[in-house]
Coordinates of C-alpha atoms in Angstrom, one line a residue:
S26 CA 138.8 14.4 0.7
K27 CA 137.8 14.9 4.3
I28 CA 139.0 11.5 5.4
V29 CA 142.4 12.0 3.7
P30 CA 142.6 15.8 3.4
H31 CA 146.4 15.9 3.0
R32 CA 147.4 13.3 0.4
G33 CA 151.1 14.0 0.9
L34 CA 151.0 12.5 4.4
T35 CA 152.0 8.9 5.0
L36 CA 150.0 6.3 6.9
A37 CA 152.4 6.5 9.8
G38 CA 152.2 10.3 9.6
G39 CA 148.4 10.4 10.0
A40 CA 147.1 10.3 6.5
I41 CA 143.7 8.9 7.8
H42 CA 142.5 12.1 9.5
P43 CA 139.8 10.7 11.8
W44 CA 142.3 8.3 13.3
K45 CA 145.2 10.6 13.9
N46 CA 144.0 12.1 17.1
S47 CA 144.8 10.7 20.6
S48 CA 141.4 9.3 21.2
N49 CA 141.8 6.9 18.2
T50 CA 145.3 5.7 18.7
A51 CA 144.1 2.1 18.9
L52 CA 142.6 2.4 15.4
Q53 CA 145.8 3.9 14.1
S54 CA 147.8 1.0 15.5
R55 CA 145.5 -1.5 13.9
L56 CA 145.9 0.3 10.6
L57 CA 149.7 0.1 10.8
R58 CA 149.5 -3.6 11.6
F59 CA 147.1 -4.2 8.8
A60 CA 149.5 -2.4 6.4
N61 CA 152.5 -4.4 7.5
K62 CA 150.6 -7.6 7.1
H63 CA 149.7 -6.8 3.5
N64 CA 153.1 -5.3 2.6
I65 CA 151.6 -1.8 2.3
S66 CA 154.2 0.9 2.9
V67 CA 153.5 3.2 5.8
D68 CA 156.3 5.6 5.0
I69 CA 155.3 6.8 1.5
P70 CA 152.7 9.5 0.8
W71 CA 149.1 8.4 0.4
M72 CA 149.0 9.8 -3.1
D73 CA 151.8 7.4 -4.1
L74 CA 150.1 4.3 -2.8
D75 CA 148.8 1.7 -5.2
T76 CA 145.1 2.2 -5.9
R77 CA 144.3 -1.4 -4.7
D78 CA 146.2 -0.7 -1.5
R79 CA 144.2 2.4 -0.8
E80 CA 140.9 0.6 -1.5
R81 CA 142.0 -2.1 1.0
I82 CA 142.5 0.5 3.7
L83 CA 139.3 2.2 3.0
L84 CA 136.9 -0.6 2.2
H85 CA 138.2 -4.1 3.2
S86 CA 137.8 -5.1 6.8
E87 CA 139.1 -8.3 8.4
P88 CA 139.5 -9.7 11.9
G89 CA 141.5 -7.2 13.9
Y90 CA 141.0 -4.4 11.4
S91 CA 137.9 -2.4 10.6
A92 CA 138.3 -0.5 7.3
V93 CA 137.6 3.2 7.3
I94 CA 134.3 3.3 5.5
P95 CA 132.8 0.3 7.4
W96 CA 134.0 2.0 10.6
F97 CA 132.0 5.0 9.7
K98 CA 129.0 2.8 9.0
L99 CA 129.4 1.2 12.5
L100 CA 129.3 4.7 14.0
E101 CA 126.0 5.3 12.4
R102 CA 124.5 2.8 14.8
K103 CA 125.6 5.1 17.7
R104 CA 124.1 8.2 16.3
H105 CA 122.0 8.6 19.5
K106 CA 125.2 9.8 21.1
M107 CA 125.9 13.5 20.5
H108 CA 129.7 13.3 20.2
V109 CA 129.3 10.6 17.5
R110 CA 126.9 12.8 15.5
V111 CA 129.4 15.6 15.7
L112 CA 132.2 13.4 14.5
L113 CA 130.2 12.1 11.6
S114 CA 129.2 15.6 10.5
R115 CA 132.9 16.5 10.1
Y116 CA 133.5 13.9 7.4
R117 CA 130.2 14.2 5.4
S118 CA 129.9 16.1 2.2
Q119 CA 127.2 16.7 -0.4
F120 CA 128.1 16.3 -4.0
L121 CA 126.3 17.1 -7.2
C122 CA 124.9 13.9 -8.6
Q123 CA 127.0 12.9 -11.6
T124 CA 124.1 11.0 -13.2
C125 CA 121.4 13.8 -13.1
S126 CA 123.7 16.8 -12.5
G127 CA 121.4 17.9 -9.7
G128 CA 118.2 17.3 -11.8
R129 CA 116.8 15.0 -9.1
L130 CA 115.1 12.7 -11.7
R131 CA 116.3 9.6 -13.4
P132 CA 118.0 9.8 -16.8
E133 CA 114.9 8.5 -18.5
A134 CA 112.8 11.3 -17.2
L135 CA 115.5 13.9 -17.9
C136 CA 115.4 13.0 -21.5
F137 CA 112.0 14.4 -22.0
R138 CA 112.0 18.0 -23.2
I139 CA 109.5 20.6 -24.4
G140 CA 110.8 23.7 -26.2
G141 CA 114.3 22.5 -25.4
W142 CA 113.7 22.4 -21.6
S143 CA 113.4 19.4 -19.3
L144 CA 111.3 19.5 -16.1
A145 CA 114.5 19.9 -14.0
E146 CA 115.6 23.0 -16.0
V147 CA 112.2 24.6 -15.5
W148 CA 112.4 23.7 -11.8
D149 CA 115.8 25.3 -11.4
S150 CA 115.3 28.4 -13.6
P151 CA 114.3 31.8 -12.3
I152 CA 110.6 32.5 -12.8
Y153 CA 111.3 35.3 -15.3
L154 CA 113.1 32.8 -17.6
V155 CA 110.4 30.2 -17.1
S156 CA 107.8 32.8 -18.1
Q157 CA 109.8 33.6 -21.3
W158 CA 110.1 29.9 -22.1
L159 CA 106.4 29.5 -21.7
V160 CA 105.7 32.4 -24.1
E161 CA 108.1 30.9 -26.7
T162 CA 106.5 27.5 -26.3
Q163 CA 103.0 28.9 -26.8
T164 CA 104.2 30.6 -30.0
A165 CA 105.9 27.4 -31.3
F166 CA 102.8 25.3 -30.6
E167 CA 100.3 28.0 -31.7
E168 CA 98.5 25.8 -34.3
I169 CA 98.2 22.9 -31.8
L170 CA 96.8 25.2 -29.2
K171 CA 94.1 26.4 -31.5
E172 CA 92.8 22.8 -31.8
S173 CA 92.8 22.0 -28.0
Q174 CA 90.8 24.0 -25.5
D175 CA 92.2 21.9 -22.7
L176 CA 95.8 22.7 -23.7
Q177 CA 94.8 26.4 -23.9
A178 CA 93.5 26.2 -20.4
V179 CA 96.7 24.6 -19.1
F180 CA 98.8 27.4 -20.7
A181 CA 96.5 30.0 -19.4
R182 CA 96.7 28.8 -15.8
L183 CA 100.5 28.5 -16.0
T184 CA 100.9 32.0 -17.5
S185 CA 98.5 33.5 -15.0
R186 CA 100.4 32.0 -11.9
L187 CA 103.8 33.0 -13.3
N188 CA 102.6 36.5 -14.1
Y189 CA 101.3 37.0 -10.6
L190 CA 104.8 36.0 -9.2
L191 CA 106.4 38.4 -11.6
E192 CA 104.0 41.2 -10.7
L193 CA 104.7 40.8 -7.1
G194 CA 108.5 41.3 -7.6
L195 CA 109.6 37.6 -7.4
P196 CA 111.2 37.1 -10.8
Y197 CA 114.5 35.8 -9.3
I198 CA 113.2 32.8 -7.3
T199 CA 113.1 29.3 -8.8
L200 CA 110.0 27.0 -8.7
G201 CA 112.0 24.4 -6.9
R202 CA 113.2 26.7 -4.1
P203 CA 112.4 25.1 -0.7
S204 CA 109.7 27.1 1.2
R205 CA 111.8 27.1 4.3
T206 CA 114.4 29.3 2.6
L207 CA 111.9 32.1 1.7
S208 CA 112.0 35.3 3.7
G209 CA 108.8 36.5 5.4
G210 CA 108.1 39.0 2.6
E211 CA 108.7 36.4 -0.1
T212 CA 106.5 33.9 1.7
Q213 CA 103.6 36.4 2.0
R214 CA 103.9 37.3 -1.7
V215 CA 103.7 33.6 -2.7
N216 CA 100.7 33.3 -0.4
L217 CA 99.1 36.3 -2.2
T218 CA 99.9 34.6 -5.6
T219 CA 97.9 31.6 -4.4
A220 CA 95.0 33.8 -3.4
L221 CA 95.0 35.6 -6.7
G222 CA 95.2 32.3 -8.6
S223 CA 92.3 30.8 -6.6
E224 CA 89.8 33.0 -8.4
L225 CA 87.8 33.3 -5.1
V226 CA 84.9 35.8 -4.9
S227 CA 82.9 37.3 -2.0
T228 CA 85.9 36.6 0.3
H229 CA 87.5 38.9 2.8
F230 CA 91.3 38.8 2.5
V231 CA 93.3 40.1 5.5
L232 CA 96.9 40.9 4.6
D233 CA 99.4 41.4 7.4
E234 CA 102.0 43.9 6.2
P235 CA 102.5 42.5 2.7
S236 CA 105.1 45.1 1.8
V237 CA 107.6 43.7 4.4
G238 CA 110.8 43.0 2.6
L239 CA 109.7 44.7 -0.6
H240 CA 112.0 47.1 -2.4
P241 CA 110.0 50.4 -2.9
R242 CA 110.0 49.9 -6.7
D243 CA 108.0 46.7 -6.2
T244 CA 105.3 48.3 -4.0
E245 CA 103.3 49.4 -7.0
R246 CA 103.3 45.9 -8.3
L247 CA 101.9 44.7 -5.0
L248 CA 99.2 47.3 -5.0
R249 CA 98.1 46.3 -8.5
A250 CA 97.9 42.7 -7.4
I251 CA 95.8 43.7 -4.3
R252 CA 93.6 45.9 -6.4
K253 CA 93.1 43.0 -8.8
L254 CA 92.1 40.8 -5.9
Q255 CA 89.5 43.4 -4.7
Q256 CA 88.1 44.1 -8.2
S257 CA 87.4 40.3 -8.6
G258 CA 84.6 40.8 -6.1
N259 CA 86.5 40.5 -2.8
T260 CA 87.1 42.7 0.2
V261 CA 90.7 43.4 1.2
T262 CA 92.0 44.7 4.5
V263 CA 95.7 45.4 4.8
V264 CA 97.6 45.9 8.1
E265 CA 100.3 48.3 6.8
H266 CA 102.9 51.0 7.7
D267 CA 104.1 51.7 4.2
L268 CA 102.7 55.1 3.1
E269 CA 102.4 54.2 -0.6
C270 CA 100.3 51.2 0.4
I271 CA 98.1 53.4 2.6
E272 CA 97.7 55.9 -0.3
G273 CA 96.6 53.1 -2.6
A274 CA 93.6 52.1 -0.4
D275 CA 90.0 53.2 -0.6
R276 CA 89.7 53.8 3.1
V277 CA 92.0 54.3 6.1
L278 CA 91.4 53.1 9.6
E279 CA 94.2 54.3 12.0
L280 CA 94.6 53.1 15.6
G281 CA 96.6 54.7 18.3
P282 CA 97.6 57.2 19.4
E283 CA 100.5 55.3 21.0
A284 CA 101.5 51.7 21.7
G285 CA 100.5 49.5 24.6
T286 CA 98.1 50.9 27.2
N287 CA 98.2 54.2 25.3
G288 CA 96.9 52.6 22.1
G289 CA 93.8 50.8 21.1
Q290 CA 91.7 53.8 20.0
V291 CA 90.4 54.8 16.6
I292 CA 92.4 57.9 15.6
Y293 CA 91.0 58.2 12.1
S294 CA 88.5 56.4 10.0
G295 CA 87.6 57.7 6.6
E296 CA 88.8 58.7 3.1
V297 CA 92.5 58.4 2.3
E298 CA 92.6 62.0 1.0
K299 CA 91.5 63.4 4.3
W300 CA 93.8 61.2 6.5
P301 CA 96.1 63.6 8.4
G302 CA 99.1 61.4 7.8
I303 CA 99.2 62.2 4.1
A304 CA 97.0 65.3 3.8
E305 CA 100.0 67.4 2.9
R306 CA 100.6 65.2 -0.1
E307 CA 97.2 65.6 -1.7
A308 CA 98.7 67.1 -4.8
F309 CA 100.3 63.7 -5.6
F310 CA 97.1 61.7 -5.2
A311 CA 95.4 60.2 -8.3
P312 CA 91.7 61.0 -8.4
R313 CA 89.5 58.1 -7.2
N314 CA 85.8 57.5 -7.6
V315 CA 85.3 56.3 -4.0
P316 CA 81.9 57.0 -2.3
S317 CA 81.9 58.9 1.0
V318 CA 79.2 56.6 2.3
F319 CA 79.6 52.9 1.6
P320 CA 76.4 50.8 1.0
L321 CA 77.7 47.7 2.7
V322 CA 80.0 47.5 5.7
L323 CA 81.4 44.9 8.1
S324 CA 80.8 46.4 11.6
L325 CA 82.8 45.3 14.6
R326 CA 81.5 46.6 17.9
N327 CA 83.0 46.6 21.4
A328 CA 86.4 45.2 20.3
N329 CA 88.4 45.0 23.5
A330 CA 91.1 42.3 23.1
R331 CA 94.4 43.2 24.7
N332 CA 94.9 47.0 24.5
L333 CA 91.8 47.7 22.4
K334 CA 89.5 50.2 24.0
N335 CA 86.0 48.9 23.1
L336 CA 86.4 49.9 19.5
N337 CA 83.6 50.3 17.0
V338 CA 85.0 49.8 13.5
D339 CA 83.3 49.7 10.0
I340 CA 85.1 48.0 7.1
P341 CA 83.5 48.7 3.7
V342 CA 82.5 45.5 1.8
G343 CA 84.0 45.3 -1.7
F344 CA 86.6 48.0 -1.1
F345 CA 90.3 48.1 -0.2
T346 CA 90.9 49.3 3.4
T347 CA 94.2 49.9 5.0
L348 CA 94.6 49.4 8.8
T349 CA 97.6 51.4 10.0
G350 CA 99.2 52.8 13.1
V351 CA 102.4 52.6 15.1
S352 CA 103.8 49.3 16.2
G353 CA 101.9 47.9 19.2
S354 CA 98.8 50.1 18.6
G355 CA 96.6 47.1 18.2
K356 CA 96.3 46.5 14.5
S357 CA 97.1 42.8 14.5
T358 CA 95.1 42.3 17.6
L359 CA 92.0 43.8 15.9
V360 CA 92.5 41.5 12.9
T361 CA 93.5 38.2 14.6
E362 CA 91.8 38.4 18.0
E363 CA 88.7 40.2 17.0
L364 CA 87.9 39.9 13.3
L365 CA 89.1 36.4 12.8
Q366 CA 87.8 35.1 16.2
R367 CA 84.4 36.5 15.5
W368 CA 84.3 35.0 12.0
S369 CA 85.2 31.6 13.5
H370 CA 82.4 32.0 16.0
Y371 CA 80.0 33.0 13.2
T372 CA 80.9 30.0 11.1
Q373 CA 80.2 27.6 14.0
T374 CA 77.0 29.2 15.4
Q375 CA 75.7 31.6 12.6
E376 CA 75.6 34.1 15.5
Q377 CA 77.1 37.6 14.9
R378 CA 78.3 38.6 18.3
D379 CA 78.8 42.4 18.4
T380 CA 79.2 42.1 14.6
N381 CA 77.2 42.8 11.5
G382 CA 78.0 42.0 7.9
F383 CA 79.6 38.6 7.9
E384 CA 76.7 37.4 5.7
H385 CA 78.3 39.2 2.8
F386 CA 81.3 36.8 2.8
H387 CA 81.9 33.2 1.8
N388 CA 85.1 33.1 3.8
V389 CA 87.6 35.3 5.7
L390 CA 91.2 34.4 4.9
L391 CA 94.4 35.6 6.7
V392 CA 97.4 36.0 4.4
D393 CA 100.4 36.6 6.7
Q394 CA 104.1 35.7 6.9
S395 CA 103.7 32.2 8.3
G396 CA 105.1 29.3 6.4
L397 CA 103.4 28.1 3.2
T398 CA 102.7 24.7 4.8
K399 CA 103.8 22.5 7.6
S400 CA 105.2 20.0 5.2
P401 CA 109.0 20.3 4.7
R402 CA 108.6 19.0 1.2
A403 CA 106.5 22.0 0.1
N404 CA 107.8 24.4 -2.5
I405 CA 106.6 27.1 -4.8
A406 CA 105.4 24.7 -7.5
T407 CA 103.4 22.4 -5.2
Y408 CA 101.8 25.2 -3.1
S409 CA 100.8 27.3 -6.1
G410 CA 99.3 24.4 -8.0
I411 CA 101.7 24.6 -10.9
W412 CA 103.2 21.3 -10.1
D413 CA 99.9 19.4 -10.8
I414 CA 99.9 20.9 -14.2
F415 CA 103.4 19.7 -15.0
R416 CA 102.6 16.2 -13.6
N417 CA 99.6 16.0 -15.9
E418 CA 101.7 16.9 -18.9
F419 CA 104.4 14.4 -18.0
A420 CA 101.8 11.6 -17.5
A421 CA 100.3 12.4 -20.9
T422 CA 103.6 11.9 -22.9
A423 CA 104.0 8.8 -25.0
E424 CA 107.1 7.8 -23.1
A425 CA 105.1 7.8 -19.8
E426 CA 102.3 5.7 -21.3
Q427 CA 104.8 3.2 -22.7
R428 CA 106.2 2.8 -19.1
S429 CA 102.7 2.7 -17.6
L430 CA 103.5 5.8 -15.5
T431 CA 100.6 7.8 -14.2
K432 CA 100.3 11.3 -12.7
S433 CA 101.1 9.9 -9.3
S434 CA 104.4 8.5 -10.6
F435 CA 105.6 12.0 -11.0
S436 CA 105.0 12.9 -7.4
F437 CA 107.8 12.9 -4.8
N438 CA 105.1 12.6 -2.0
V439 CA 103.6 9.2 -2.8
E440 CA 105.1 5.8 -3.6
G441 CA 105.3 4.6 -7.1
G442 CA 107.7 6.9 -8.8
R443 CA 109.7 8.5 -6.0
C444 CA 113.0 7.3 -4.8
T445 CA 112.4 4.5 -2.3
N446 CA 115.5 5.3 -0.2
C447 CA 114.9 9.0 0.5
K448 CA 111.1 8.9 0.0
G449 CA 111.3 11.6 -2.6
A450 CA 113.2 14.1 -0.5
G451 CA 116.4 13.9 -2.5
Y452 CA 118.4 13.9 0.7
L453 CA 118.7 12.1 4.1
R454 CA 118.5 14.1 7.3
E455 CA 121.1 13.3 9.9
D456 CA 119.9 14.3 13.4
M457 CA 122.6 16.2 15.3
Q458 CA 120.5 16.6 18.5
F459 CA 121.8 19.9 20.0
L460 CA 123.4 21.0 16.8
S461 CA 121.8 21.8 13.4
D462 CA 120.7 18.7 11.5
V463 CA 123.0 17.6 8.6
Y464 CA 121.4 16.9 5.3
V465 CA 123.1 14.3 3.1
Q466 CA 122.3 13.7 -0.6
C467 CA 120.5 10.4 -1.1
E468 CA 123.0 7.8 -2.3
E469 CA 120.4 6.0 -4.4
C470 CA 118.8 8.8 -6.4
L471 CA 121.7 11.2 -6.0
G472 CA 119.3 14.0 -5.1
K473 CA 116.9 13.5 -8.0
R474 CA 114.0 12.3 -5.9
F475 CA 112.6 9.9 -8.4
Q476 CA 113.3 6.4 -9.7
A477 CA 115.1 5.8 -13.0
K478 CA 111.9 4.9 -14.9
V479 CA 110.5 8.3 -14.0
L480 CA 113.6 10.2 -14.8
E481 CA 113.7 8.6 -18.3
V482 CA 110.5 10.5 -19.3
P483 CA 111.1 13.9 -20.9
Y484 CA 108.7 16.8 -21.3
R485 CA 109.9 19.5 -23.6
D486 CA 113.4 18.0 -23.5
K487 CA 113.6 18.1 -19.8
N488 CA 112.9 15.4 -17.2
I489 CA 110.9 16.0 -14.0
S490 CA 114.0 16.6 -11.9
Q491 CA 115.2 19.3 -14.2
W492 CA 111.8 21.0 -14.1
L493 CA 111.9 20.9 -10.3
S494 CA 115.3 22.5 -10.4

């Protein structure tokens, strides 16, 4: 439709759009000569031309005439030139695959369904619908689950991960959503889901403004998730401005009083209820059983990075501490350039430089708004570990065993089952140099990522592409 956007035009009137401009008059002249040679009318509308004549013009080259489609393919060899890439981008389009309907997998894999859903349908559905489907499936297979502890464990892990995403206010995203499309707040909440699902203990989690991008009604969900992380035997430190998040902590450490050179000092360190910033709202606070003296603390001494004024800071071990203050007061500096740098030094040398308390932790993890992973193929399912569970289930189906397909066959990151043309991406990237890259759907798998033999395997009435979608 982009090559011939106006089907009412004639060949002489410029029906072939890329050849109607002044820079391609030679190509237009060759087209008219080709048409006259083969008795193709140049004076009737394109829509009225015989189908075979239109195919000749578009597809069949001969000496003295390069057909339209082969001409575009020749231009592909000159993609290193910027103006060629710009021209090509004007006539490219992405279309929904008619074979898989966007499911990414081959028809064979799309045939497999569990509970009426294929893998592509799970992949493309919002998390809240996937969670409902999982509950219904567990009910339907209740008797089978009673007889298999392994299957119970699989469902428990899936349910746990999905519930974390729901609790953090992400019911609307799909499992197949590319990680590059997530906002900073969404990315951090997915990171937090991974931390919650990891079942780590004796770990110090540092969260950099986890409420960013959150609607106020979802803040309570976030706090419940953070509290669950802390109650699992971990220490949580949150850099935060949100008052509700500060109120939910066990201890507040405020830096200030201003930003830049006027910041970097400890303004307050103590119980939330006595923090001047919310003292006037004590009537609304829920009672907490928080000790005034903490038995174990992580002590940072002489913190002086950037604008910090030789701070001495104590962070209670096993409690929820909020680090707050105005923008630029030194909160992130204290965390990234003091706490994390000192932890790195400690892990390499076992020496606690101006620090005491690292021996209480197995690890110190920073959960911030950076991308989930450097791999452009990463998505919610692969990063959270859910995808491995689905791949195991697909590989265990009778149809997969009949086709000698293993777990790796259902991965778009390794050879064996992924599309050989796009390497499992589902699209091909067209480099536009100084312009944004253009992504074109893979012509071989039509965006399904996998080979036909993989797409033929269903799991709960859906193939792997449908689950991804």
